[in-house]
Amino acid sequence: MGNTHIQLPDWNTLAAMDDGALPLLPTALLIARDEYPGLDPAAYDALVQSHADHLRIEVAAIESTALKMAAINRHLFEEVGYTGNHDAYYDPRNSYLNEVLERRLGNPISLAVVQMEVARRLGIPLDGVSFPGHFLVRLPVDGGLLVMDPFNGGRPLAVEELRERARPHLGGEAPDDKVLLQILTPAPHRAILARVLRNLHGLYAEAGEWDRAARSVDRVLRLIPEETDALRDRGLAYLELGHLDGARRDLTRYLQLSPEASDAEDIRERLIDAAGRRAVLH
């Protein structure tokens, strides 16, 4: 059975870690622990391991990588029943891996993490793709690429469908082969985890849950300290929470790093307004 001594990383060490050393499942569970302080990482690691163990003999007997992957998808999406949460796409639980593993419901990126973890434990080099819109996964097969949609049962996507999916995000232009290949570059773990956190920030900011919104972008900054958008978003969340010193620090730094940003003028006005509020408070 799986290793029951899974070690969650420490938020303070992630920025210094090499991209290749940043563990995907443990860091995803670390994100979930913010919201679920009592979660048992070993239990979720063992659950992922049990999916892989169930498939091990079947997958080993299959020759082609594409057919190995088809067996993994059939087990995860048909037998175990993982599925995209089409009814409540914006439920934050779709982003927390403990909830995804328990409820078998998720969004594209969390389902991709489950799919990647199981495949990799079976020696299949499945990678995530930060595709515009929906997160996807990719697998090198016979000199080509198999691209799949974890939100829709791991369905393989043809090149034409990928072009059409990318088109709205590229000013209405369908990407040529070169651009499409660039878009399909494997996403490093750091980028995957930051995207999970940005999704959470967006949901919480939309709902006016500013403490959770601030926490989500603070965690992005633990992964990528130089991420200017996260600095701005944390500052704006602090402003909503009345944490004026923190807001001023973050937003001033944001303006230093991005003086030409399209929202720089708006941010300056908000800082001046906050300084006025501070004067009234004292």
Short mmCIF file of C-alpha atoms in Angstrom, two decimals, residues 69-84 104 108 111-112 114-116 126 137 148-155:
data_model
loop_
_atom_site.label_atom_id
_atom_site.label_comp_id
_atom_site.label_asym_id
_atom_site.label_seq_id
_atom_site.Cartn_x
_atom_site.Cartn_y
_atom_site.Cartn_z
CA MET A 69 -4.45 5.99 -20.27
CA ALA A 70 -7.87 4.92 -21.55
CA ALA A 71 -7.98 2.22 -18.83
CA ILE A 72 -7.07 4.78 -16.15
CA ASN A 73 -9.77 7.17 -17.38
CA ARG A 74 -12.36 4.40 -17.53
CA HIS A 75 -11.64 3.46 -13.92
CA LEU A 76 -11.56 7.01 -12.53
CA PHE A 77 -14.45 8.53 -14.47
CA GLU A 78 -16.77 5.55 -15.08
CA GLU A 79 -16.13 3.07 -12.28
CA VAL A 80 -15.13 5.33 -9.37
CA GLY A 81 -17.31 8.15 -10.74
CA TYR A 82 -15.17 11.28 -10.68
CA THR A 83 -16.98 13.96 -12.64
CA GLY A 84 -16.96 17.65 -13.38
CA ARG A 104 -15.80 12.67 -6.56
CA PRO A 108 -11.11 20.93 -14.45
CA LEU A 111 -9.79 16.59 -11.48
CA ALA A 112 -6.59 16.95 -13.55
CA VAL A 114 -6.25 13.46 -9.38
CA GLN A 115 -5.82 12.07 -12.92
CA MET A 116 -2.14 13.12 -13.06
CA LEU A 126 0.69 12.77 -17.66
CA VAL A 137 -3.99 17.27 -19.49
CA MET A 148 -7.71 15.18 -22.73
CA ASP A 149 -10.44 17.03 -20.84
CA PRO A 150 -10.61 15.86 -17.20
CA PHE A 151 -13.81 17.88 -16.62
CA ASN A 152 -15.60 15.72 -19.18
CA GLY A 153 -14.53 12.19 -18.30
CA GLY A 154 -11.01 12.51 -19.69
CA ARG A 155 -12.36 12.77 -23.24
#
